[in-house]
XYZ file of C-alpha atoms in Angstrom:
644
model
C 14.123 -5.589 88.410
C 13.999 -3.781 84.847
C 10.838 -5.522 84.546
C 8.885 -4.168 87.656
C 10.076 -0.873 87.503
C 9.167 -0.765 84.190
C 5.547 -1.358 85.503
C 5.510 0.024 88.123
C 6.705 3.604 85.352
C 3.845 2.472 83.542
C 0.697 2.089 86.738
C 2.112 5.565 87.340
C 1.699 6.941 84.225
C -1.901 5.336 84.127
C -2.506 7.714 87.233
C -1.684 10.985 85.800
C -3.486 9.737 82.619
C -6.796 9.547 84.983
C -6.603 12.327 86.491
C -5.443 14.472 84.284
C -9.017 13.709 82.104
C -10.373 13.854 85.274
C -9.284 16.773 86.477
C -9.622 18.467 83.054
C -13.135 18.373 83.555
C -13.506 20.487 87.165
C -11.660 22.828 85.092
C -8.408 22.585 86.644
C -4.925 22.396 85.743
C -2.850 19.111 84.508
C 0.077 20.483 86.978
C -2.281 18.981 89.744
C -2.449 15.305 88.450
C 1.147 14.692 88.784
C 1.624 16.405 91.946
C -1.136 13.757 92.624
C 0.889 11.448 90.895
C 3.958 11.810 92.722
C 2.306 11.577 96.046
C 0.634 8.191 95.450
C 3.750 6.967 93.876
C 6.523 8.376 95.967
C 7.262 7.352 99.811
C 3.780 8.716 101.205
C 1.782 6.349 98.602
C 3.132 3.477 97.364
C 6.468 3.680 97.325
C 7.189 2.763 93.937
C 10.006 4.479 92.530
C 12.651 6.899 93.780
C 12.599 10.848 93.029
C 16.144 10.094 92.100
C 15.056 7.804 89.206
C 13.502 10.716 86.989
C 15.506 13.440 88.567
C 17.668 13.636 85.634
C 14.635 13.636 83.156
C 12.902 15.792 85.647
C 15.920 18.729 85.196
C 15.370 18.371 81.506
C 12.010 19.246 81.405
C 13.373 22.443 83.766
C 15.451 23.065 80.549
C 13.453 22.682 78.065
C 11.035 24.528 80.035
C 13.577 27.584 79.908
C 14.343 27.282 75.926
C 10.483 27.329 74.880
C 10.143 30.640 77.252
C 13.456 31.861 75.527
C 11.713 31.580 72.167
C 8.355 33.318 72.771
C 10.742 36.734 74.311
C 11.073 39.305 71.829
C 13.983 42.217 73.068
C 11.676 44.764 70.743
C 7.794 43.626 71.823
C 9.131 43.760 75.475
C 11.097 47.076 74.770
C 7.338 48.129 73.882
C 5.790 47.295 77.321
C 8.011 48.431 79.418
C 5.268 50.182 81.683
C 3.706 47.912 82.967
C 6.329 44.923 81.629
C 8.952 46.698 83.740
C 7.199 49.161 86.048
C 4.637 47.362 87.476
C 5.988 43.660 87.106
C 9.220 44.728 88.744
C 7.045 46.931 91.886
C 4.798 43.383 92.190
C 7.880 40.689 92.060
C 10.020 43.063 94.898
C 7.147 44.066 97.451
C 5.825 40.805 97.573
C 8.646 39.255 98.189
C 10.151 41.610 100.829
C 6.264 41.686 102.424
C 6.021 37.687 102.186
C 10.062 37.058 103.558
C 9.180 39.947 106.436
C 6.744 37.600 107.404
C 7.918 34.699 106.836
C 11.077 35.655 109.622
C 7.950 35.818 112.206
C 8.138 31.893 112.169
C 11.514 30.963 110.690
C 15.018 32.608 112.496
C 16.597 32.056 108.209
C 16.967 34.940 106.697
C 17.636 32.060 103.103
C 14.697 30.687 103.867
C 12.725 33.224 104.075
C 14.006 35.011 100.676
C 13.057 31.649 99.144
C 9.729 31.914 100.296
C 9.134 35.310 99.574
C 10.155 35.082 95.448
C 8.422 31.419 94.985
C 5.350 33.003 96.238
C 5.242 36.142 94.508
C 5.528 34.331 91.174
C 1.954 33.370 89.254
C 0.836 30.860 86.958
C 1.129 31.559 83.590
C -0.119 28.476 82.483
C -3.044 28.671 84.733
C -4.270 32.546 84.285
C -3.304 32.717 80.340
C -5.682 29.478 79.720
C -8.282 30.729 82.164
C -8.773 34.703 80.212
C -8.594 33.394 77.308
C -11.093 30.857 77.665
C -13.164 34.068 79.242
C -12.034 36.189 76.233
C -10.522 38.519 78.766
C -7.411 38.936 77.063
C -8.594 41.586 75.636
C -9.921 43.572 78.823
C -7.866 45.784 80.560
C -6.940 43.350 83.097
C -5.839 40.693 80.309
C -3.226 43.177 79.374
C -1.945 43.919 82.727
C -1.776 40.231 83.869
C 0.210 39.157 80.937
C 2.519 42.447 81.475
C 2.935 41.474 84.736
C 3.963 37.925 84.411
C 6.060 38.087 81.646
C 8.299 40.321 84.038
C 7.794 36.891 86.163
C 8.971 34.994 83.741
C 11.879 37.026 82.804
C 12.657 37.045 86.685
C 13.366 33.856 87.321
C 16.624 33.522 85.338
C 17.953 35.596 88.192
C 16.374 33.766 90.066
C 17.816 30.544 88.930
C 21.615 32.124 89.366
C 20.500 33.546 92.941
C 19.323 30.533 94.576
C 22.837 28.352 94.553
C 25.097 31.253 95.444
C 22.518 31.959 98.988
C 23.594 28.897 99.366
C 26.876 28.619 98.831
C 27.716 31.914 100.461
C 29.376 32.050 103.903
C 28.786 35.410 105.651
C 30.328 38.286 104.035
C 31.287 36.087 100.561
C 27.505 36.896 99.307
C 27.980 39.945 96.971
C 31.278 39.095 96.273
C 29.982 35.473 94.131
C 26.963 37.116 93.047
C 30.211 39.781 91.138
C 31.679 35.795 89.750
C 28.006 34.723 88.953
C 26.952 38.473 87.685
C 30.358 38.728 85.492
C 29.454 34.415 84.567
C 26.590 35.864 83.185
C 27.234 38.613 80.814
C 30.459 36.509 79.530
C 27.758 33.269 79.032
C 25.560 35.889 77.408
C 27.577 37.232 74.876
C 29.144 34.538 73.532
C 25.793 32.398 73.283
C 24.338 35.747 70.958
C 28.226 35.945 69.547
C 28.158 32.214 68.213
C 24.513 31.594 67.857
C 23.594 34.794 65.873
C 25.353 33.640 63.032
C 25.912 30.021 63.176
C 21.679 28.606 64.366
C 19.853 30.751 61.661
C 22.534 29.282 58.929
C 22.424 25.026 60.746
C 18.065 25.348 61.180
C 18.540 27.248 57.516
C 20.285 23.180 56.127
C 18.014 21.477 58.490
C 14.704 23.028 56.834
C 15.421 22.284 53.446
C 16.200 18.937 54.217
C 11.959 18.763 55.244
C 13.119 16.071 58.031
C 10.898 17.375 60.801
C 12.699 14.651 62.539
C 16.410 16.362 62.158
C 14.347 19.701 63.165
C 13.404 17.769 66.113
C 16.544 16.696 67.124
C 18.412 19.846 66.072
C 16.507 21.784 68.505
C 16.980 19.527 71.605
C 20.627 19.533 70.527
C 20.614 23.835 70.567
C 19.251 23.534 73.870
C 21.495 21.072 75.356
C 24.394 22.560 74.137
C 23.415 26.037 74.902
C 22.984 24.350 78.790
C 25.390 22.686 79.393
C 27.564 25.393 78.301
C 26.496 27.742 80.914
C 26.836 24.742 83.467
C 30.251 24.290 82.440
C 31.010 28.367 83.741
C 29.362 27.100 87.380
C 25.894 28.518 86.114
C 22.441 26.690 85.775
C 21.839 24.587 82.538
C 18.176 26.140 82.340
C 20.381 29.312 81.989
C 21.595 28.417 78.262
C 18.834 26.570 77.542
C 16.678 29.820 78.329
C 19.361 32.213 76.569
C 19.075 29.668 73.175
C 15.461 29.938 72.819
C 16.692 33.774 73.299
C 18.460 33.799 70.067
C 16.668 31.971 68.131
C 13.303 34.327 69.210
C 13.914 36.564 67.027
C 13.913 33.679 63.633
C 11.403 32.607 60.973
C 11.735 29.087 62.876
C 10.495 30.095 66.509
C 6.648 28.911 66.124
C 7.861 25.436 64.316
C 10.307 25.141 67.788
C 8.175 25.729 69.810
C 5.926 23.181 68.484
C 8.276 20.732 67.730
C 9.586 20.706 71.562
C 6.295 21.236 73.375
C 5.794 17.170 73.746
C 8.395 16.428 75.216
C 8.562 19.797 77.352
C 5.263 18.872 78.163
C 6.610 15.008 79.175
C 8.871 15.856 80.922
C 8.206 18.785 82.772
C 4.960 16.634 83.768
C 8.426 14.001 85.250
C 9.593 16.766 87.533
C 6.152 17.790 89.046
C 5.775 14.747 89.767
C 9.240 14.188 91.466
C 8.012 17.169 93.186
C 4.950 15.423 94.458
C 7.165 12.364 95.794
C 7.886 14.982 98.469
C 4.682 15.248 99.747
C 3.942 14.449 103.181
C 0.297 13.918 102.770
C -0.313 12.308 106.416
C 1.678 15.528 108.313
C -0.320 18.351 105.429
C -3.772 16.691 107.174
C -2.742 17.205 110.352
C -2.201 20.525 109.583
C -4.759 21.485 107.213
C -5.900 24.698 109.050
C -2.647 26.164 108.994
C -2.018 24.734 105.200
C -5.924 26.688 104.029
C -4.757 29.706 106.771
C -1.658 30.080 105.450
C -2.662 30.350 101.222
C -5.526 32.758 102.087
C -3.145 34.856 104.003
C -0.694 34.690 101.621
C -3.023 35.097 97.924
C -4.520 38.278 99.982
C -1.156 39.443 101.119
C -0.250 39.038 97.002
C -3.921 40.300 96.159
C -3.670 43.874 97.472
C -0.210 45.048 96.938
C -0.961 43.886 92.813
C -4.324 45.671 94.062
C -2.247 48.557 95.894
C 0.219 48.939 92.677
C -2.768 49.039 90.151
C -4.715 51.789 91.997
C -1.441 54.315 92.249
C -1.383 53.458 88.603
C -4.840 55.054 87.516
C -6.623 51.707 86.690
C -10.029 51.889 88.358
C -10.650 49.881 91.544
C -13.109 46.811 89.544
C -9.854 46.381 87.139
C -7.224 46.261 89.859
C -9.426 43.354 91.631
C -9.749 41.384 88.436
C -5.918 41.244 87.949
C -5.063 40.515 91.257
C -7.329 37.313 91.392
C -6.141 36.556 88.061
C -2.338 36.529 89.636
C -3.275 35.997 93.601
C -1.929 32.190 93.247
C 1.360 30.561 93.205
C 2.777 29.890 90.175
C 4.915 26.428 88.030
C 8.218 28.694 88.625
C 7.527 28.210 91.835
C 8.041 24.807 92.411
C 10.970 25.238 90.518
C 12.288 27.374 92.952
C 11.301 26.110 95.950
C 12.597 22.410 94.797
C 16.269 23.844 93.550
C 16.049 25.592 97.289
C 15.632 21.538 98.852
C 18.261 20.672 96.250
C 20.976 23.145 97.488
C 19.796 22.321 101.020
C 19.286 25.837 100.857
C 15.015 25.177 102.802
C 14.082 22.831 104.692
C 11.848 20.133 103.554
C 8.815 20.347 105.632
C 8.663 23.840 104.726
C 9.020 23.099 100.844
C 5.733 20.806 101.781
C 3.493 23.138 103.224
C 4.475 26.158 100.715
C 3.713 23.419 97.854
C 0.222 22.371 98.890
C -0.413 26.228 99.828
C 0.390 26.633 95.824
C -1.629 23.872 94.970
C -4.514 24.947 97.061
C -3.756 28.840 95.778
C -4.071 27.050 91.784
C -7.344 25.275 92.606
C -8.563 28.460 94.488
C -8.055 30.940 90.834
C -10.875 30.232 88.388
C -13.544 30.710 91.774
C -11.053 34.338 92.250
C -11.463 34.603 88.218
C -15.198 34.146 87.833
C -16.077 36.165 91.380
C -14.108 39.168 90.613
C -14.647 39.596 85.990
C -18.438 38.416 87.031
C -19.746 42.525 86.087
C -16.546 43.353 84.733
C -17.160 44.924 81.337
C -20.374 47.081 83.073
C -17.056 48.906 85.577
C -13.922 48.700 83.087
C -13.765 52.063 81.652
C -10.222 50.765 79.455
C -10.752 47.918 77.013
C -7.901 47.150 74.181
C -8.531 45.970 70.604
C -8.279 41.931 70.718
C -4.953 40.517 70.541
C -3.969 37.143 70.229
C -2.710 35.082 73.013
C 1.011 35.341 73.539
C 3.021 33.463 70.780
C -0.144 33.553 67.672
C 0.524 34.736 64.851
C -2.449 37.690 64.787
C -5.822 37.155 63.663
C -6.877 37.667 60.193
C -9.966 37.049 57.473
C -8.310 34.569 55.186
C -5.471 31.900 56.467
C -3.636 30.544 54.026
C -2.624 27.107 53.984
C 0.445 26.820 52.118
C 2.081 29.887 49.473
C 3.550 28.232 46.492
C 2.512 29.124 43.043
C -1.339 29.054 43.813
C -1.594 30.685 47.177
C 0.941 33.969 46.165
C -2.170 34.514 43.412
C -4.823 34.278 45.589
C -2.618 36.042 47.977
C -2.524 39.152 45.307
C -6.233 38.861 44.359
C -6.834 39.449 48.390
C -4.564 42.211 48.746
C -5.922 43.815 45.483
C -9.354 43.745 48.022
C -7.561 44.843 50.654
C -8.924 41.742 52.120
C -6.237 40.904 55.554
C -4.628 37.019 54.982
C -1.959 35.511 56.349
C 0.319 32.278 55.483
C 1.893 29.822 56.711
C 4.482 27.659 54.490
C 7.293 24.915 55.490
C 9.584 25.443 52.497
C 12.612 28.205 54.197
C 13.691 29.710 51.562
C 10.119 31.004 50.791
C 9.466 31.892 53.659
C 12.604 33.522 53.624
C 11.672 35.812 49.894
C 7.755 36.119 51.267
C 9.047 37.868 54.509
C 11.259 40.200 52.324
C 8.877 41.409 50.070
C 6.692 42.078 52.744
C 4.472 39.303 52.616
C 2.882 38.468 56.329
C 3.897 34.665 55.692
C 5.514 32.277 59.052
C 7.227 29.857 58.668
C 5.734 26.331 59.727
C 4.210 22.726 60.001
C 0.489 23.058 59.308
C -0.480 20.085 59.693
C 0.827 20.628 63.443
C -1.950 21.644 66.045
C -0.112 23.999 67.962
C 1.472 26.112 64.780
C -2.517 25.836 63.344
C -3.196 27.422 67.152
C -0.374 30.561 67.143
C -1.982 31.559 63.584
C -4.599 31.863 65.257
C -6.548 29.768 63.496
C -10.025 29.589 65.607
C -9.967 33.575 64.313
C -9.779 33.052 60.610
C -13.265 33.624 58.516
C -11.783 31.506 55.222
C -8.375 28.630 55.315
C -7.283 27.884 52.285
C -5.356 24.366 51.825
C -3.486 25.665 48.709
C -0.703 22.466 48.497
C -2.761 19.457 46.931
C -0.110 15.967 46.641
C -0.022 15.811 50.438
C -1.621 12.114 50.437
C -3.129 13.034 53.484
C -4.956 16.534 52.929
C -8.045 14.465 54.674
C -6.381 14.678 58.556
C -5.401 18.664 58.083
C -8.732 19.563 56.980
C -9.852 17.502 59.808
C -7.685 19.506 61.713
C -8.821 22.194 60.400
C -12.456 22.404 61.409
C -11.300 21.095 65.161
C -9.585 23.793 65.913
C -12.294 26.437 63.662
C -16.127 24.651 63.529
C -17.171 28.104 62.466
C -14.563 28.751 59.783
C -14.929 28.131 55.721
C -12.880 25.300 54.969
C -11.761 25.175 51.001
C -9.185 22.313 49.750
C -7.326 22.673 46.480
C -6.722 19.108 45.046
C -6.029 18.366 41.849
C -8.263 15.948 41.184
C -11.877 14.316 41.497
C -10.292 10.884 43.731
C -10.843 12.721 47.589
C -13.306 15.103 47.088
C -15.593 12.728 48.856
C -13.279 12.387 51.894
C -12.466 15.595 52.106
C -16.067 16.547 52.285
C -16.577 13.763 54.829
C -13.394 15.625 57.327
C -14.996 18.766 56.892
C -14.418 20.650 54.008
C -16.991 23.241 52.557
C -15.583 23.902 49.028
C -13.175 21.230 46.767
C -11.832 22.722 43.870
C -11.011 19.681 41.917
C -7.714 22.101 38.926
C -8.762 18.914 36.197
C -12.561 19.382 36.772
C -12.197 23.286 36.600
C -9.563 23.318 34.194
C -12.755 21.460 32.102
C -15.273 23.420 33.141
C -13.397 26.906 32.081
C -12.884 25.189 28.068
C -16.254 24.256 28.524
C -17.311 27.821 29.110
C -15.061 28.512 25.883
C -16.593 26.009 23.661
C -20.296 28.035 24.677
C -19.462 30.865 24.427
C -17.858 30.286 21.157
C -20.806 28.510 20.305
C -23.285 31.427 20.608
C -24.854 29.845 24.247
C -25.962 32.858 26.433
C -23.491 34.215 29.014
C -25.862 33.764 31.766
C -26.768 30.586 30.938
C -23.394 28.980 30.597
C -23.027 30.288 34.828
C -25.682 28.388 35.169
C -25.128 25.375 33.508
C -20.629 26.151 35.995
C -22.958 26.698 39.377
C -25.151 23.926 38.610
C -22.212 21.203 37.774
C -20.157 23.133 40.895
C -23.478 22.820 43.525
C -23.864 19.347 42.739
C -20.064 18.391 42.322
C -19.516 18.284 38.805
C -21.994 15.579 37.881
C -21.025 15.505 34.184
C -17.573 15.017 34.617
C -16.463 12.459 36.872
C -15.976 9.589 34.821
C -14.146 8.815 31.681
C -13.202 6.262 28.921
C -9.907 5.160 29.129
C -7.407 2.735 28.083
C -4.444 3.762 30.422
C -2.710 1.228 32.474
C -1.264 4.601 35.094
C -5.533 5.617 35.629
C -6.325 2.649 37.638
C -7.685 5.099 40.767
C -9.625 7.438 38.280
C -13.401 7.052 38.367
C -14.008 6.069 34.743
C -16.684 5.078 32.095
C -17.488 1.825 31.020
C -19.723 0.460 28.565
C -21.210 -2.983 29.025
C -23.320 -4.584 26.114
C -25.974 -7.196 28.077
C -26.100 -10.702 26.008
C -29.618 -13.460 25.903
C -27.898 -15.044 28.633
C -26.905 -11.925 31.303
C -28.245 -12.213 35.457
C -29.873 -9.370 35.208
C -31.718 -9.526 32.132
C -35.420 -9.412 33.406
C -34.628 -7.405 36.301
C -35.866 -4.442 37.765
C -33.560 -1.437 39.052
C -34.244 -2.388 42.695
C -33.311 -5.951 42.311
C -28.973 -4.367 41.992
C -27.215 -4.267 44.505
C -25.387 -0.266 43.287
C -24.477 0.264 46.673
C -22.971 -2.676 47.545
C -21.075 -3.281 44.425
C -19.709 0.054 44.664
C -20.468 1.482 41.153
C -23.226 4.659 39.719
C -25.326 3.687 35.944
C -24.973 6.453 34.584
C -27.206 5.974 31.231
C -28.831 2.399 29.364
C -28.755 3.019 25.236
C -31.301 0.855 24.501
C -31.830 0.551 20.014
C -29.293 3.533 19.649
C -31.680 5.569 21.806
C -30.669 7.041 25.502
C -32.979 5.941 27.958
C -34.956 7.352 30.814
C -34.054 4.958 33.446
C -36.316 4.408 37.076
C -36.820 2.247 39.574
C -39.671 0.379 37.665
C -37.096 0.155 34.491
C -35.891 -3.405 33.461
C -33.577 -4.470 31.676
C -33.303 -6.931 28.610
C -30.833 -8.224 26.057
C -29.312 -5.724 23.990
C -29.155 -3.197 26.195
C -25.767 -1.122 27.103
C -25.404 0.131 30.460
C -22.819 2.736 30.952
C -21.471 2.402 34.477
C -18.836 4.307 36.616
C -16.255 3.959 39.404
C -12.550 2.805 39.419
C -11.223 -0.071 37.357
C -11.376 -2.382 39.887
C -14.978 -2.182 41.055
C -16.135 -1.863 37.699
C -14.262 -4.981 36.800
C -15.865 -7.275 40.023
C -19.651 -5.083 38.198
C -18.927 -6.366 35.807
C -18.612 -10.254 36.680
C -21.634 -10.142 39.048
C -24.046 -8.419 36.235
C -23.097 -10.610 33.943
C -23.098 -14.205 36.037
C -24.148 -12.484 39.059
C -20.670 -14.557 40.952
């Protein structure tokens, strides 16, 4: 039985994987792929797995989603945007919900169900809208700013909705307001208790966790905090999602916010995928196909109604028509939280499953229409748009900058001082919590985060940095970081500091524009001083140094060594050829230098260095100066002398 369930689960994940790839090519969100997988896996499809099997995991997905949502909320940020967030956002939500509720009541003789539908339609998709606006470079336009502000309020409004829906299900006639009062009191109690304890405890907890430098412990701590807060609010008779949201808010102002979000994201995305699969299992495609034209009409009517509300509000706020239409096109669809609200209402027996099916499919269609709507509405936007804000990073990003420093140790700080002196903007990432704490206290634009994580680099706006400097040299997988930086920032200059020349070629191949080995650069500085004191003109010294750097330090690779600890470095080895040596009488082209993985630096004959070309023939008594790592030199010596 367990083996059969595992096989079915594997098939379900394979379908989801293929569907995500295909929808990605069509520029549609992964959410639709999960719903499609749920349809195939549920009763309407192959009936591989029951919804109850994945229900608990799906609920955890919602909890983690609310935790990361809390991380993104900053009270000072919300207050600075209060006019658009709380003004336009609240009116849009309430007015849309009111009109849709009134429309629903003409078809459904149940106020509670109509209210659920009204608020579900009022919500929009944060993930889809931000992705489309970012891809089209429109986050910096006025309609992008307005859309993001409204989305912020909608995300915030989800929290009271998660409390309101269970109350609607429980309340008998005349009991709703007393129950609402009790729930609000519990919510305030939970907020005060969690904030009081969390603001004191959580920073100290994560300081200790961060000092350990154990990534698994950081992830585990984040999960424990989110779930503990969720259990605390659940114990009070409230939603687990509320507790997770409050826990996220507590950590939202800490220096660990970006790292927490990056660490939680894989778990959240996987579990949310299961959540949307579980919703897909509820869909009766056969029934929906039979009413396809009613479904299409419903979707168009709801999108039009919501769009007209947004256009009207934007015009009343003084926005021009084109900006108003573009904002409406961006927000006309239903969102991920709409499905969360609908699923919660069904589980509370507040909403009939056939109505929920219809609304979910309507939401799916509205999401599918959104890319085309935005493209049409914004096609000639620059000509008509009269207001444009200065470019800003996506929600949660650190910000744009000229130089991004990865690592803020001694080298990173020295670079920062010179950049500051020349008024060149920079930001820095570091994984040492004390370093970050002290740097931020001193006013440095320094942020905590693991530079090897894709999500952290994206939040650092790496794609907009002109120059990326990797300042730490003792990590064994620097080449992986270079490759990741090159992938995320194909047009940026990448400079890498290394201890020596062991990884120069590998780092160059990974995408580094310039590799600076400390040992070789130190040697060059010493050489320059020696030449200067020996009377060599400064211009000639500078040319010599530039030539060395341009050609990757050819004079500095390899050296004579008798130390066993230097086995990983390139060394020089003098090999005299006796009369019976295998290569005596052979030419340069007869020797497979590439296969031997060594270089011939020069040849001395009769005590004189010779100019060696392709026609050169080796003779007894020649001394070959070979360059390579010891293991390769040893094998090459055997072949050159014996041919074996």
